[in-house]
Coordinates of C-alpha atoms in Angstrom, one line a residue:
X1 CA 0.0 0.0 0.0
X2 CA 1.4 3.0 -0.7
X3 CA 0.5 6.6 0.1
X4 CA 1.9 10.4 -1.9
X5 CA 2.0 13.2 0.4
X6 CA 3.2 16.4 -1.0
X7 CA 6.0 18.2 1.3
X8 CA 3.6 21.0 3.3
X9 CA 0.4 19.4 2.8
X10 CA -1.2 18.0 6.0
X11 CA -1.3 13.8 6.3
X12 CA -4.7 13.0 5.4
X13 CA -6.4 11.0 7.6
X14 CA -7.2 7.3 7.5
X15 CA -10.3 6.0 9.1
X16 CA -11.3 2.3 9.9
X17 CA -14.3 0.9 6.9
X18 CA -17.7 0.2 8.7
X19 CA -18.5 -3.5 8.1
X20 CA -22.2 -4.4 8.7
X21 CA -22.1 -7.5 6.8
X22 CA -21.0 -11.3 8.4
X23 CA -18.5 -12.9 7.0
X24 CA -19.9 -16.5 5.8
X25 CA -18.3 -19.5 7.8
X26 CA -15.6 -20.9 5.6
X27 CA -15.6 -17.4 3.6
X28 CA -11.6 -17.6 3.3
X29 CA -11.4 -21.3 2.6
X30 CA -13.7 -20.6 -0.4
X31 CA -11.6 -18.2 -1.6
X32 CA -8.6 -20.0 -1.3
X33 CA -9.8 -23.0 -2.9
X34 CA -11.1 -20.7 -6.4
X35 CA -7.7 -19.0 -6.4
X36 CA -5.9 -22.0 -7.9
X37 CA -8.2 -21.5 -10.7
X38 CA -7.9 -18.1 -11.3
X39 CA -5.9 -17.7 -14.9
X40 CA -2.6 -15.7 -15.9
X41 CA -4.0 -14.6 -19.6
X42 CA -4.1 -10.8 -18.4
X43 CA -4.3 -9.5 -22.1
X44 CA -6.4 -12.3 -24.1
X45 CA -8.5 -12.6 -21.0
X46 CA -8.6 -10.3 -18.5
X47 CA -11.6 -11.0 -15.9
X48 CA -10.0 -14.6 -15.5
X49 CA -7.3 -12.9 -13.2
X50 CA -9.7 -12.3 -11.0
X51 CA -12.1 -14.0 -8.4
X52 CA -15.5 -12.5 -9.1
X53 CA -17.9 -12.6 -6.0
X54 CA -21.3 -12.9 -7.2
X55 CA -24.1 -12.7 -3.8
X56 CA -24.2 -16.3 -2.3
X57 CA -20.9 -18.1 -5.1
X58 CA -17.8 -17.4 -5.9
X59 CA -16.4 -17.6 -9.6
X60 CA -13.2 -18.3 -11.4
X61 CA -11.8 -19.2 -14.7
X62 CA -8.0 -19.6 -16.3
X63 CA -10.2 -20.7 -19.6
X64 CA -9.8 -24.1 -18.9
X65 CA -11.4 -24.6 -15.8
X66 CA -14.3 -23.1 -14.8
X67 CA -15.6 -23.3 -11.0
X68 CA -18.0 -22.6 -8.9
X69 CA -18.3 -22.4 -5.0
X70 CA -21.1 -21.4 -2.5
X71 CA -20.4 -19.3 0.2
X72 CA -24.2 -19.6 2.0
X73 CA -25.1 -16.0 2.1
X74 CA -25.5 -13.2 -0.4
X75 CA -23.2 -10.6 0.4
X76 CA -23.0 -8.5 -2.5
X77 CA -20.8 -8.2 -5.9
X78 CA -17.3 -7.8 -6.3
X79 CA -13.9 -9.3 -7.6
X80 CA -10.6 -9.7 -5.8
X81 CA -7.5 -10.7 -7.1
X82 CA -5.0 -13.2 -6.1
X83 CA -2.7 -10.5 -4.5
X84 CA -5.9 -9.5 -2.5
X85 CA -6.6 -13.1 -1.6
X86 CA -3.1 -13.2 -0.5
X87 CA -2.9 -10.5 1.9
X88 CA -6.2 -11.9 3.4
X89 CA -4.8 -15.2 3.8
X90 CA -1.4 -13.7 5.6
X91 CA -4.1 -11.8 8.2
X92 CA -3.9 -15.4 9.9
X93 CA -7.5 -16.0 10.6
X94 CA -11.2 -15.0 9.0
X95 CA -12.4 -11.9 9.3
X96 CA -15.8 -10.9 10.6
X97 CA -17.4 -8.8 9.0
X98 CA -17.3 -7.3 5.7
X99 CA -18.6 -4.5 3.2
X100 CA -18.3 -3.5 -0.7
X101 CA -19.0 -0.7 -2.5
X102 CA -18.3 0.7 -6.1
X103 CA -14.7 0.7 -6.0
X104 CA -14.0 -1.5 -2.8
X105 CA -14.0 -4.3 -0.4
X106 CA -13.3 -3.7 3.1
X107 CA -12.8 -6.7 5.6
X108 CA -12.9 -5.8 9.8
X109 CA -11.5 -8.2 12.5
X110 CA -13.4 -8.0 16.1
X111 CA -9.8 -7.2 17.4
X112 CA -9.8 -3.7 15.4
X113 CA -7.4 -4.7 12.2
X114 CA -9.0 -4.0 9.0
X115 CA -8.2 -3.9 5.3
X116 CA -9.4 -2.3 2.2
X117 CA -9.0 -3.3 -1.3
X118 CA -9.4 -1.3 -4.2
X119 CA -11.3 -2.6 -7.1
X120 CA -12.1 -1.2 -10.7
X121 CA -15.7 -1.4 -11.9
X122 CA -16.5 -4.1 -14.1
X123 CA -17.4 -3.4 -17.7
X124 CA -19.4 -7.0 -18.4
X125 CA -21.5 -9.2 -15.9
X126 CA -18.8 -12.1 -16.0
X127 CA -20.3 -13.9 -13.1
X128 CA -23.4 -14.3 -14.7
X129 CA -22.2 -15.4 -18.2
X130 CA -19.8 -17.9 -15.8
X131 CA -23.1 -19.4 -14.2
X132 CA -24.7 -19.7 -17.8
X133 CA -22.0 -21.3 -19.4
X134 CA -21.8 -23.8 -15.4
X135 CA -25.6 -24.9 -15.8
X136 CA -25.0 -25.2 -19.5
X137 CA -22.9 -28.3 -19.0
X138 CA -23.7 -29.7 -15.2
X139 CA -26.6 -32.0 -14.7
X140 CA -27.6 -33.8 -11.1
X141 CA -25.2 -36.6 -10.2
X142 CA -21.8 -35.8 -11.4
X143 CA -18.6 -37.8 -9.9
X144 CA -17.1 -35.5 -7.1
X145 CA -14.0 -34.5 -7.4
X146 CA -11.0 -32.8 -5.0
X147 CA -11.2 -29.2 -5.6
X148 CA -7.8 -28.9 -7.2
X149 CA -6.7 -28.4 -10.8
X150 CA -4.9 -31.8 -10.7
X151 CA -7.5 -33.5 -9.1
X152 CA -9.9 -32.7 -11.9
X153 CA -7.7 -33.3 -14.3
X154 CA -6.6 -36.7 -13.4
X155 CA -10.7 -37.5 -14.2
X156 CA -10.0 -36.9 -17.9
X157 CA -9.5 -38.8 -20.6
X158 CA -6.2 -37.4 -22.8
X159 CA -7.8 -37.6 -26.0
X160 CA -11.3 -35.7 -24.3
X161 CA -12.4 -33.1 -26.4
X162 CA -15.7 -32.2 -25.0
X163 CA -16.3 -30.2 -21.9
X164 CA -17.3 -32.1 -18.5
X165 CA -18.7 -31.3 -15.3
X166 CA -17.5 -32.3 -11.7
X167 CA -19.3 -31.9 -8.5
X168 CA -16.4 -29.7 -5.6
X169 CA -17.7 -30.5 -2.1
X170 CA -16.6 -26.9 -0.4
X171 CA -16.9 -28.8 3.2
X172 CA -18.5 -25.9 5.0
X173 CA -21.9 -26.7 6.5
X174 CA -22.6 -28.8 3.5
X175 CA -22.4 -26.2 0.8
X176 CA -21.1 -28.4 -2.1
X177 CA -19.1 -26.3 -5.5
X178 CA -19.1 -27.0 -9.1
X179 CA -16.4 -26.9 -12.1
X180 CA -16.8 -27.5 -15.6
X181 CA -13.4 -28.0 -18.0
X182 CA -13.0 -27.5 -21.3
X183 CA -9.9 -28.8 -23.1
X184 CA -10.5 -27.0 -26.2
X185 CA -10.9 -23.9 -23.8
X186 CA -14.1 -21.7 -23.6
X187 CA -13.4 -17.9 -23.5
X188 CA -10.3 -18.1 -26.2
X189 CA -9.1 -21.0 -28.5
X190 CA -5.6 -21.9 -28.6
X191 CA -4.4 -21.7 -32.4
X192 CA -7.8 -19.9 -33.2
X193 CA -7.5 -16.8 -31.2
X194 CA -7.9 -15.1 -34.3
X195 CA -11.7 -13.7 -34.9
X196 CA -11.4 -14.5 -38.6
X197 CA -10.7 -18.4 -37.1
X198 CA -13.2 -18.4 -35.2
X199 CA -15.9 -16.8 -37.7
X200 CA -14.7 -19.7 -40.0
X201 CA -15.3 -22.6 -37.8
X202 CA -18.3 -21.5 -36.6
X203 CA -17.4 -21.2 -32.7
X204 CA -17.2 -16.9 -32.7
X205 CA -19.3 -15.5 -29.2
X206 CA -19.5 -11.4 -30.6
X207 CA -19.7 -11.0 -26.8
X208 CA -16.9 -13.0 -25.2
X209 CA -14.5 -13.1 -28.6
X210 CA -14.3 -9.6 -29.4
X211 CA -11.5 -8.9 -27.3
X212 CA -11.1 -5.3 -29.0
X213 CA -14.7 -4.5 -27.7
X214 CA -13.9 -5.3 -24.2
X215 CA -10.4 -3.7 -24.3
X216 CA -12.3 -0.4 -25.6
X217 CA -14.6 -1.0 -22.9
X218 CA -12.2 -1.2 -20.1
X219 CA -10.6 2.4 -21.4
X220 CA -13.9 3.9 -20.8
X221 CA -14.0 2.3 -17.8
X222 CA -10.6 3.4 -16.4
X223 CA -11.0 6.7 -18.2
X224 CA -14.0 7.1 -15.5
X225 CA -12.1 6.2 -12.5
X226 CA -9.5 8.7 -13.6
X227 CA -12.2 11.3 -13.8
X228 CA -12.9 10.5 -10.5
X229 CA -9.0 10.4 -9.0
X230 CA -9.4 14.6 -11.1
X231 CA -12.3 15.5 -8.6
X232 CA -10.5 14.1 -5.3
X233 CA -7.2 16.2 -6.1
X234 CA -9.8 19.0 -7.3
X235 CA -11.2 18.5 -3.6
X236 CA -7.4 18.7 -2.5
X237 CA -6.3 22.0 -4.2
X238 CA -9.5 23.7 -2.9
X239 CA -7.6 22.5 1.0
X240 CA -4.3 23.6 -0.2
X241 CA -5.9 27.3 -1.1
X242 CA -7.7 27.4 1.9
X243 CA -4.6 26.6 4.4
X244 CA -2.6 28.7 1.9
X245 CA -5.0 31.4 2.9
X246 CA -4.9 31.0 6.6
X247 CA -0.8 30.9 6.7
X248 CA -0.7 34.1 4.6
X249 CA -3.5 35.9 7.6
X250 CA -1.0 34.6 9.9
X251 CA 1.9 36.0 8.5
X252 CA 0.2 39.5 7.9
X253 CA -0.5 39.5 11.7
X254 CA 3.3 38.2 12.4
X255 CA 4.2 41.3 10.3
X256 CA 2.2 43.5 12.3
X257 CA 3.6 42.0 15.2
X258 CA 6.6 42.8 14.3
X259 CA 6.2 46.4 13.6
X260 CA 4.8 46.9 16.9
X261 CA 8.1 45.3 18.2
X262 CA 10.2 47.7 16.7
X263 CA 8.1 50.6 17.9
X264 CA 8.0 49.1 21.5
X265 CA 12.2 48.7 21.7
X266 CA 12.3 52.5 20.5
X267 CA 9.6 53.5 23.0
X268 CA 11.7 51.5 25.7
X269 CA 15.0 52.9 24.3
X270 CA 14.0 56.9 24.8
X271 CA 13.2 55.8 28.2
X272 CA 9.6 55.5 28.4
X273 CA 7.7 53.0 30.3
X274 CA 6.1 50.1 28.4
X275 CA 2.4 49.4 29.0
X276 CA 1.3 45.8 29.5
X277 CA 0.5 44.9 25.8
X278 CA 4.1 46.0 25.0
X279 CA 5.5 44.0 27.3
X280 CA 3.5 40.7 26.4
X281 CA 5.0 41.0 22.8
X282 CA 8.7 42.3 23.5
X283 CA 8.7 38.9 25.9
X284 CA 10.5 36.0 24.4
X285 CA 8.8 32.4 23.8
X286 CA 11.7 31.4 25.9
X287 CA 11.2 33.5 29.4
X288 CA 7.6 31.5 29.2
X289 CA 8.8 27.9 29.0
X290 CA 11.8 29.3 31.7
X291 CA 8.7 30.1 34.2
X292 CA 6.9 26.8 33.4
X293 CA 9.9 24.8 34.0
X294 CA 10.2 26.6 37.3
X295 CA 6.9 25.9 38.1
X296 CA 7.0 22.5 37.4
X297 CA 9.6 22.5 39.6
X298 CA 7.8 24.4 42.5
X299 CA 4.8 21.9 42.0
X300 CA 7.6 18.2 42.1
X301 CA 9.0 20.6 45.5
X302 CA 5.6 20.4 47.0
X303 CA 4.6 17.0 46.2
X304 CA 7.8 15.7 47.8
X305 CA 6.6 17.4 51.3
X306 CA 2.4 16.3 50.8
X307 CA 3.0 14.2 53.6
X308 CA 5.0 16.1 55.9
X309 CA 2.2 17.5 58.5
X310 CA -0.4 14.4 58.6
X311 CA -4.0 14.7 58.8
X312 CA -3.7 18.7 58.5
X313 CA -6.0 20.4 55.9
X314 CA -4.1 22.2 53.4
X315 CA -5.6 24.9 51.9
X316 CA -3.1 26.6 50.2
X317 CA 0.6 26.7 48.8
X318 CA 3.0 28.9 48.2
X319 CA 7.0 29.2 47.4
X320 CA 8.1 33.0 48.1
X321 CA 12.1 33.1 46.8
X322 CA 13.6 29.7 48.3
X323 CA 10.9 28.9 50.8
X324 CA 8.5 26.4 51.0
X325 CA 5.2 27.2 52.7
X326 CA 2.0 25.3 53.0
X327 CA -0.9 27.2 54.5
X328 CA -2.8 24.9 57.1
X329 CA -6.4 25.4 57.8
X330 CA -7.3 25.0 61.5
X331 CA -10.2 22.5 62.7
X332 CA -12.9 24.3 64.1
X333 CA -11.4 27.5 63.7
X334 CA -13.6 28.9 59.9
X335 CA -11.1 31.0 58.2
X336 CA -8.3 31.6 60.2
X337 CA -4.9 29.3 58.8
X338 CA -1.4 28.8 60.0
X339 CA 1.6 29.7 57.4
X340 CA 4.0 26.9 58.2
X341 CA 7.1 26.9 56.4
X342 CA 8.6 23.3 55.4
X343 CA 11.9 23.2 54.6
X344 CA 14.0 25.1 52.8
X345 CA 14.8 24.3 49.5
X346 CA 16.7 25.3 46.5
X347 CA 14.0 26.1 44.2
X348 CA 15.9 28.6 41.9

């Protein structure tokens, strides 16, 4: 995470998300499991980089594979990606509580930590073109199979051309997962990646092939988010005028401050007396921290003597030069006190 802080601006401050919404049972182990099929084909297919939460299931494709996993409650629409699922996983243990917006995800702990991922908005409803391509192939009663790339893998015949479908038991109160390969692949053909190929053997999807559209799409897309990024620095340079503003006031009065200054030390030099005013600003910062060191001092000079006249009501202090005093009120005797001096000390 990283964070740009112009030298003068003030730090910006951070607060904690505000998660409302429970984290399913198993949430992370979910995730886990669908990040071993999340794909590496960043340019030819972008969304399989990702894991795309969709409600109550979580989706993933690397265009071979194509899974499936219930989470048990809906909790709203997002992708993360395997970076994300990383730093989740190294939190040590599930969070709590959780909440997405536009552009984020937020997880809390009930110890305080939190963390917030930044997302883009998605151009295309993958997870539901995931789901129809899923029921398109799966029927009740398939063979169930480790939820593992391998493990599906070592169900298929070499020479299989034709997609399957395997049940994924997710282990978590019962909720069971799905995954459907295609050894031809399903979102982009190797050899025939090509739209001219594909046209020709009759396999072209206008809305999954067209890799230019969904590029151009995800430039408008960015293009928006950078619009957005405009109107929070927009906010910024509106703050930066407005402390500008306030540090110029304040050196305008430092100017007039010292003008005054100058006219007090003449005033003082041609031997007139200086009223109270002209004191105050001829007095150094320093000579005010000297007398609150001194009184800190006076104050650690009576504490050390609290004790010294026991069960005596003391209703006043005072150090006069080098002397201690405390100023004992008298039982039964309304108003009049004793000044009893302490010890001497060597309060300078």
């Amino acid at each position: 995470m990283k964070f740009e802080l112009p030298p003068g601006l003030d730090a910006q401050k951070i607060d904690a998300p505000v998660a409302t919404i429970d984290v399913p049972k198993g949430f992370l182990q979910a995730l886990r499991r669908a990040k071993q099929f999340v794909g590496s084909h960043s340019k030819s297919f972008p969304a399989g980089t990702f894991v795309h939460i969709a409600e109550d299931k979580l989706y993933a494709s690397n265009n071979r594979h194509l899974v499936e996993f219930e989470i048990g409650a809906k909790i709203g629409t997002a992708r993360l990606a395997k970076s994300d699922i990383d730093v989740l996983s190294g939190m040590g243990d599930e969070p709590n509580k959780l909440v997405i917006s536009d552009n984020k995800v937020s997880f809390t702990w009930s110890d305080g930590r939190w963390v917030i991922f930044q997302t883009e908005p998605v151009a295309f409803d993958w997870s539901e073109e995931f789901k129809k391509r899923i029921d398109a192939y799966w029927v009740e009663g398939r063979p169930t199979v480790v939820p593992t790339k391998k493990s599906v893998d070592a169900h298929l015949k070499p020479s299989r051309k034709e997609p399957v479908a395997f049940d994924l038991p997710h282990g978590e109160n019962g909720r069971t997962g799905r995954v459907v390969v295609f050894p031809k692949g399903i979102f982009f053909r190797k050899g025939k990646s090509g739209i001219s190929g594909l046209i020709d053997d009759g396999t072209f999807d206008p809305r999954i092939d067209d890799v230019f559209a969904e590029a151009i799409e995800e430039t408008k897309v960015a293009k928006k988010a950078k619009e957005k990024q405009i109107e929070r620095l927009i906010t910024r340079i509106e703050a930066i005028k407005t402390q500008i503003e306030n540090l110029t006031t304040e050196g305008e009065e430092l100017d007039r401050k010292l003008v005054a200054q100058h006219d007090g030390v003449a005033k003082y030099q041609s031997g007139e007396d200086l009223d109270e005013t002209e004191r105050a600003i001829l007095t150094p910062v320093c000579a005010e921290l000297s007398s609150m060191s001194r009184n800190n001092e006076v104050e650690a000079e009576f504490d050390q003597h609290e004790d010294a006249i026991p069960n005596q009501n003391v209703c006043d202090r005072e150090c006069p030069g080098q002397a201690v005093f405390h100023f004992i009120q008298r039982d039964g005797l309304p108003g009049q006190v004793d000044l009893i001096p302490i010890q001497r000390a060597s309060v300078q």
